[in-house]
Coordinates of C-alpha atoms and ligand atoms in Angstrom, one line a residue:
M79 CA 0.0 0.0 0.0
L80 CA 1.1 3.6 -0.7
L81 CA 1.6 6.0 2.2
T82 CA 1.2 9.6 1.2
I83 CA 2.7 12.3 3.5
D84 CA 1.8 16.0 3.2
C85 CA 4.0 17.9 5.7
G86 CA 3.0 21.6 6.1
N87 CA 4.4 24.2 8.4
T88 CA 1.6 23.6 11.0
N89 CA 0.3 20.1 10.4
T90 CA 1.5 16.8 8.8
V91 CA -1.1 14.6 7.2
F92 CA -0.5 10.9 6.5
A93 CA -2.9 8.9 4.3
L94 CA -3.0 5.3 3.1
W95 CA -3.9 4.8 -0.6
D96 CA -5.0 1.3 -1.7
G97 CA -4.8 2.2 -5.4
R98 CA -8.4 3.2 -5.6
R99 CA -9.3 5.2 -2.5
F100 CA -7.8 6.5 0.7
V101 CA -8.3 3.9 3.4
T102 CA -7.6 6.4 6.2
T103 CA -6.1 9.8 7.1
W104 CA -4.1 10.8 10.2
R105 CA -3.0 14.3 11.2
T106 CA -0.3 15.4 13.6
A107 CA 1.5 18.7 14.4
T108 CA 4.6 19.2 12.4
D109 CA 7.7 18.9 14.5
H110 CA 11.1 18.5 12.9
R111 CA 12.4 16.9 16.2
R112 CA 10.1 13.9 15.8
T113 CA 12.2 10.8 15.1
A114 CA 11.5 7.9 12.7
D115 CA 10.9 5.7 15.7
Q116 CA 8.3 8.1 17.1
Y117 CA 6.5 8.3 13.7
F118 CA 6.4 4.6 13.6
V119 CA 5.1 4.0 17.1
W120 CA 2.3 6.6 16.3
L121 CA 1.5 5.2 12.9
S122 CA 1.5 1.5 14.0
T123 CA -0.7 2.3 17.0
L124 CA -3.3 4.0 14.9
M125 CA -3.2 1.2 12.3
S126 CA -3.8 -1.4 14.9
L127 CA -6.5 0.6 16.6
Q128 CA -8.3 0.9 13.3
K129 CA -7.5 -2.8 12.5
I130 CA -5.7 -1.9 9.3
E131 CA -3.4 -4.8 8.5
A132 CA -2.0 -3.6 5.2
Q133 CA 1.7 -3.3 4.7
V134 CA 3.2 0.0 3.6
T135 CA 5.4 -0.8 0.6
E136 CA 5.7 2.7 -1.0
V137 CA 5.9 6.3 0.3
I138 CA 5.6 9.7 -1.3
I139 CA 6.3 12.9 0.6
S140 CA 5.6 16.5 0.1
S141 CA 7.3 18.7 2.7
T142 CA 7.3 22.5 3.0
V143 CA 9.7 22.0 6.0
P144 CA 13.0 20.7 4.7
R145 CA 14.2 19.5 8.1
V146 CA 11.5 16.9 8.6
V147 CA 12.4 15.0 5.4
F148 CA 15.5 13.4 7.0
N149 CA 13.5 11.6 9.7
L150 CA 10.7 10.7 7.3
R151 CA 13.3 9.1 5.0
V152 CA 14.7 7.1 8.0
L153 CA 11.1 6.0 8.7
C154 CA 10.8 4.7 5.2
N155 CA 14.1 2.9 5.1
R156 CA 14.0 1.4 8.6
Y157 CA 10.3 0.4 8.9
F158 CA 8.9 0.2 5.4
D159 CA 12.0 -1.0 3.6
C160 CA 11.6 1.5 0.8
R161 CA 13.0 4.7 -0.6
P162 CA 10.4 7.4 -0.6
L163 CA 9.7 9.7 -3.5
V164 CA 10.1 13.3 -2.3
V165 CA 8.4 16.0 -4.4
G166 CA 10.8 18.7 -5.5
K167 CA 13.8 16.3 -5.6
P168 CA 15.3 15.6 -9.0
D169 CA 14.4 11.9 -9.0
C170 CA 10.7 12.8 -8.5
R171 CA 9.4 13.7 -11.9
L172 CA 6.3 15.9 -12.4
P173 CA 3.6 15.4 -15.0
V174 CA 3.5 19.2 -15.6
D175 CA 6.0 21.9 -16.4
V176 CA 7.1 24.5 -13.9
R177 CA 7.6 27.9 -15.5
V178 CA 9.0 30.4 -12.9
D179 CA 12.2 32.4 -12.5
P180 CA 15.3 30.2 -12.8
G181 CA 16.6 29.1 -9.4
T182 CA 13.2 29.6 -7.7
Q183 CA 12.2 26.8 -5.2
V184 CA 8.5 26.4 -5.5
G185 CA 6.8 25.0 -2.4
P186 CA 6.2 21.3 -3.1
D187 CA 2.6 21.6 -1.8
R188 CA 1.9 24.1 -4.5
L189 CA 3.3 21.8 -7.2
V190 CA 1.2 18.9 -5.8
N191 CA -1.9 21.1 -5.8
T192 CA -1.2 22.1 -9.4
V193 CA -0.9 18.5 -10.5
A194 CA -4.1 17.5 -8.6
G195 CA -6.0 20.5 -9.9
F196 CA -5.0 19.8 -13.5
D197 CA -5.8 16.1 -13.2
R198 CA -9.3 16.8 -11.9
H199 CA -10.3 19.9 -13.7
G200 CA -7.9 20.5 -16.7
G201 CA -6.0 23.7 -17.2
D202 CA -6.6 27.4 -16.6
L203 CA -7.1 27.1 -12.8
I204 CA -6.4 29.1 -9.7
V205 CA -5.9 26.8 -6.7
V206 CA -6.4 28.6 -3.4
D207 CA -5.0 26.7 -0.4
F208 CA -5.9 27.9 3.1
G209 CA -3.0 26.5 5.1
T210 CA -0.3 28.2 7.3
A211 CA -0.1 30.6 4.4
T212 CA -2.9 31.3 1.9
T213 CA -1.5 30.4 -1.5
F214 CA -2.8 30.9 -5.0
D215 CA -1.3 28.6 -7.6
V216 CA -1.9 29.5 -11.2
V217 CA -2.2 26.5 -13.6
D218 CA -1.8 27.2 -17.3
S219 CA -3.8 25.7 -20.1
D220 CA -1.3 22.8 -20.4
G221 CA -1.2 22.2 -16.6
A222 CA 2.0 24.0 -16.0
Y223 CA 2.6 25.8 -12.7
I224 CA 3.2 29.4 -13.8
G225 CA 3.4 31.2 -10.5
G226 CA 0.9 32.7 -8.0
V227 CA 0.5 34.5 -4.8
I228 CA 1.5 33.9 -1.2
A229 CA -0.5 35.7 1.5
P230 CA -0.5 35.3 5.2
G231 CA -2.6 32.5 6.5
V232 CA -5.9 33.1 8.1
N233 CA -4.9 31.7 11.5
L234 CA -1.6 33.5 11.3
S235 CA -3.4 36.9 10.8
M236 CA -5.6 36.3 13.8
E237 CA -2.6 35.3 15.9
A238 CA -0.6 38.3 14.7
L239 CA -3.4 40.7 16.0
H240 CA -3.4 38.9 19.4
M241 CA 0.4 38.9 19.6
A242 CA 1.0 42.5 18.7
A243 CA -1.9 44.2 20.5
A244 CA -2.1 44.0 24.3
A245 CA -5.9 44.4 24.4
L246 CA -6.7 41.9 21.6
P247 CA -7.5 38.3 22.8
H248 CA -6.9 35.0 21.1
V249 CA -9.8 34.5 18.8
D250 CA -10.8 31.6 16.5
I251 CA -12.0 32.4 13.0
T252 CA -15.7 32.1 12.2
K253 CA -18.0 33.8 9.8
P254 CA -19.4 36.8 11.5
E255 CA -23.1 37.8 11.1
S256 CA -22.2 41.3 10.0
V257 CA -19.2 43.4 9.0
I258 CA -19.8 46.0 11.8
G259 CA -18.6 44.3 15.0
K260 CA -20.3 45.3 18.2
N261 CA -17.5 43.8 20.4
T262 CA -13.8 43.2 20.1
V263 CA -14.1 39.6 19.1
A264 CA -16.7 40.3 16.5
C265 CA -14.5 43.2 15.2
M266 CA -11.5 40.9 14.8
Q267 CA -13.5 38.1 13.2
A268 CA -15.0 40.6 10.7
G269 CA -11.6 42.0 9.9
V270 CA -10.1 38.7 9.2
F271 CA -13.1 36.9 7.6
W272 CA -14.3 39.7 5.4
G273 CA -10.7 40.8 4.8
Y274 CA -9.9 37.3 3.3
V275 CA -13.2 37.2 1.3
G276 CA -12.1 40.5 -0.3
L277 CA -8.5 39.3 -0.7
V278 CA -9.5 36.1 -2.5
Q279 CA -12.0 38.0 -4.7
G280 CA -9.5 40.7 -5.5
I281 CA -6.6 38.5 -6.2
C282 CA -8.6 36.1 -8.4
T283 CA -10.0 38.9 -10.4
Q284 CA -6.5 40.3 -11.1
I285 CA -5.1 36.9 -11.9
K286 CA -7.9 36.3 -14.4
A287 CA -7.3 39.7 -16.0
E288 CA -3.5 39.1 -16.3
H289 CA -4.0 35.5 -17.5
G290 CA -6.4 36.7 -20.2
R291 CA -8.5 33.4 -20.4
P292 CA -11.5 32.1 -18.4
M293 CA -10.3 30.3 -15.3
R294 CA -11.9 28.1 -12.7
I295 CA -11.1 28.6 -9.0
I296 CA -10.6 25.6 -6.8
G297 CA -10.5 26.0 -3.0
T298 CA -8.7 23.6 -0.6
G299 CA -7.3 23.5 2.9
G300 CA -9.2 23.3 6.2
L301 CA -10.8 26.7 6.0
A302 CA -12.0 26.6 2.4
P303 CA -15.5 25.5 3.4
L304 CA -15.8 28.3 5.9
F305 CA -15.0 30.9 3.2
A306 CA -17.2 29.2 0.7
S307 CA -20.3 29.4 2.9
G308 CA -22.5 32.0 1.4
E309 CA -19.8 33.6 -0.8
A310 CA -19.4 32.5 -4.4
L311 CA -15.6 32.4 -4.2
F312 CA -14.9 29.0 -5.7
D313 CA -16.0 26.8 -8.6
A314 CA -15.2 23.7 -6.5
I315 CA -13.9 22.8 -3.1
E316 CA -11.7 19.8 -2.5
D317 CA -10.6 18.7 0.9
D318 CA -8.2 16.0 -0.4
L319 CA -6.6 17.9 -3.2
T320 CA -3.0 17.6 -2.0
M321 CA -3.3 14.0 -1.1
H322 CA -4.8 13.3 -4.6
G323 CA -1.9 15.1 -6.2
L324 CA 0.5 12.9 -4.4
T325 CA -1.1 9.7 -5.7
V326 CA -1.0 11.2 -9.3
I327 CA 2.7 12.0 -9.0
H328 CA 3.4 8.6 -7.5
S329 CA 1.7 6.7 -10.4
Y330 CA 3.3 9.0 -13.0
N331 CA 6.8 8.1 -11.6
K332 CA 5.9 4.4 -11.4
D333 CA 4.9 4.5 -15.1
L334 CA 8.1 6.2 -16.1
E335 CA 10.1 3.5 -14.1
N336 CA 8.3 0.6 -15.8
R337 CA 8.7 1.9 -19.3
Ligands
LIG172 N1 -12.8 20.7 9.3 C1 -12.3 21.8 9.7 N2 -13.1 22.8 10.2 C2 -12.6 24.0 10.6 N3 -11.3 24.3 10.6 C3 -10.5 23.4 10.2 C4 -10.9 22.1 9.7 N4 -9.8 21.4 9.3 C5 -8.8 22.2 9.5 N5 -9.2 23.4 10.1 C6 -8.4 24.5 10.4 O1 -7.9 25.0 9.2 C7 -6.6 25.3 9.3 C8 -6.0 25.0 7.9 O2 -5.9 23.6 7.8 P1 -4.9 22.9 6.8 O3 -4.8 21.5 7.1 O4 -5.4 23.2 5.4 O5 -3.6 23.7 7.0 P2 -2.6 23.7 8.2 O6 -2.4 22.4 8.6 O7 -3.0 24.7 9.2 O8 -1.4 24.3 7.4 P3 -0.2 23.6 6.7 O9 -0.8 22.6 5.7 O10 0.5 24.7 6.1 O11 0.5 22.9 7.8 C9 -6.0 24.5 10.4 O12 -5.1 25.3 11.2 C10 -7.2 24.1 11.3 O13 -7.2 24.9 12.5
LIG173 C1 4.1 29.1 0.8 C2 4.2 27.8 1.6 C3 4.7 28.1 3.0 C4 2.7 27.3 1.7 O1 2.7 26.1 2.3 C5 5.1 26.8 0.9 O2 4.5 26.5 -0.4 C6 6.5 27.3 0.7 O3 7.3 27.2 1.6 N1 6.8 27.7 -0.5 C7 8.2 28.1 -0.9 C8 8.1 29.3 -1.8 C9 7.2 29.3 -3.0 O4 6.4 28.4 -3.1 O5 7.4 30.1 -3.9
LIG174 K1 -1.7 22.1 3.4

């Protein structure tokens, strides 16, 4: 079975792919100090609790945190007896072009989202991912990644207000009833929620104008559904976009290997 690992700056998601569907998904906080042994104890405990008996034989990793890759590689070598594919490394080929400034290191999660978006929806897309950062990945007609936008993440913006202003509490994001807040918490939620609605609308409008062709907008990441509620921001929302992209890249590399 294939183990897909999506390591973001805040959370790392592990999923098991049986070739047709994801059998299960597990999430943990990203911590570069976690060792291969710790990952394995955690993974095997969850597998036995869920009575999953499958053997992991292959692994593909996307990591926006370079330091965690070392321990994940050790996990694969020691416990799964395999060499993982790591998105962004030269031996992991992509089914799409990457057309950016020479020498630019594109975040692997953005490459994976591009591949997944193109696989499911074809070209001319904007993929909006609400993770630690809010990213916009622009997918050309032929599926190429041609750049995008990196904005602060929603939770990061909320936290920045709290950290920098003595009188502003820690607040969780929700959709406020109105834009005019009648208390501090409501004011902060309105600022961040309606601020991001405007940010997404504004940036997508400008990208479309610059791209010069009709485009579809795909939302992903934990907060995409919140932003979609009531607002017509996205043409589609996909909670498993990054994981899907990992399976597409994995099978593309398998096919190349077997040629
Ligand atoms: N089902 C959900 N409902 C509400 N909020 C959610 C849900 N799932 C995730 N979130 C919140 O959305 C945020 C974004 O989740 P997501 O997994 O896309 O990114 P992340 O893990 O924060 O970032 P990264 O991928 O960069 O590590 C999370 O911080 C989490 O608090
Ligand atoms: C922007 C993030 C943090 C989003 O996860 C990640 O994709 C990243 O670290 N990117 C590197 C720079 C770039 O993508 O252009
Ligand atoms: K993510």
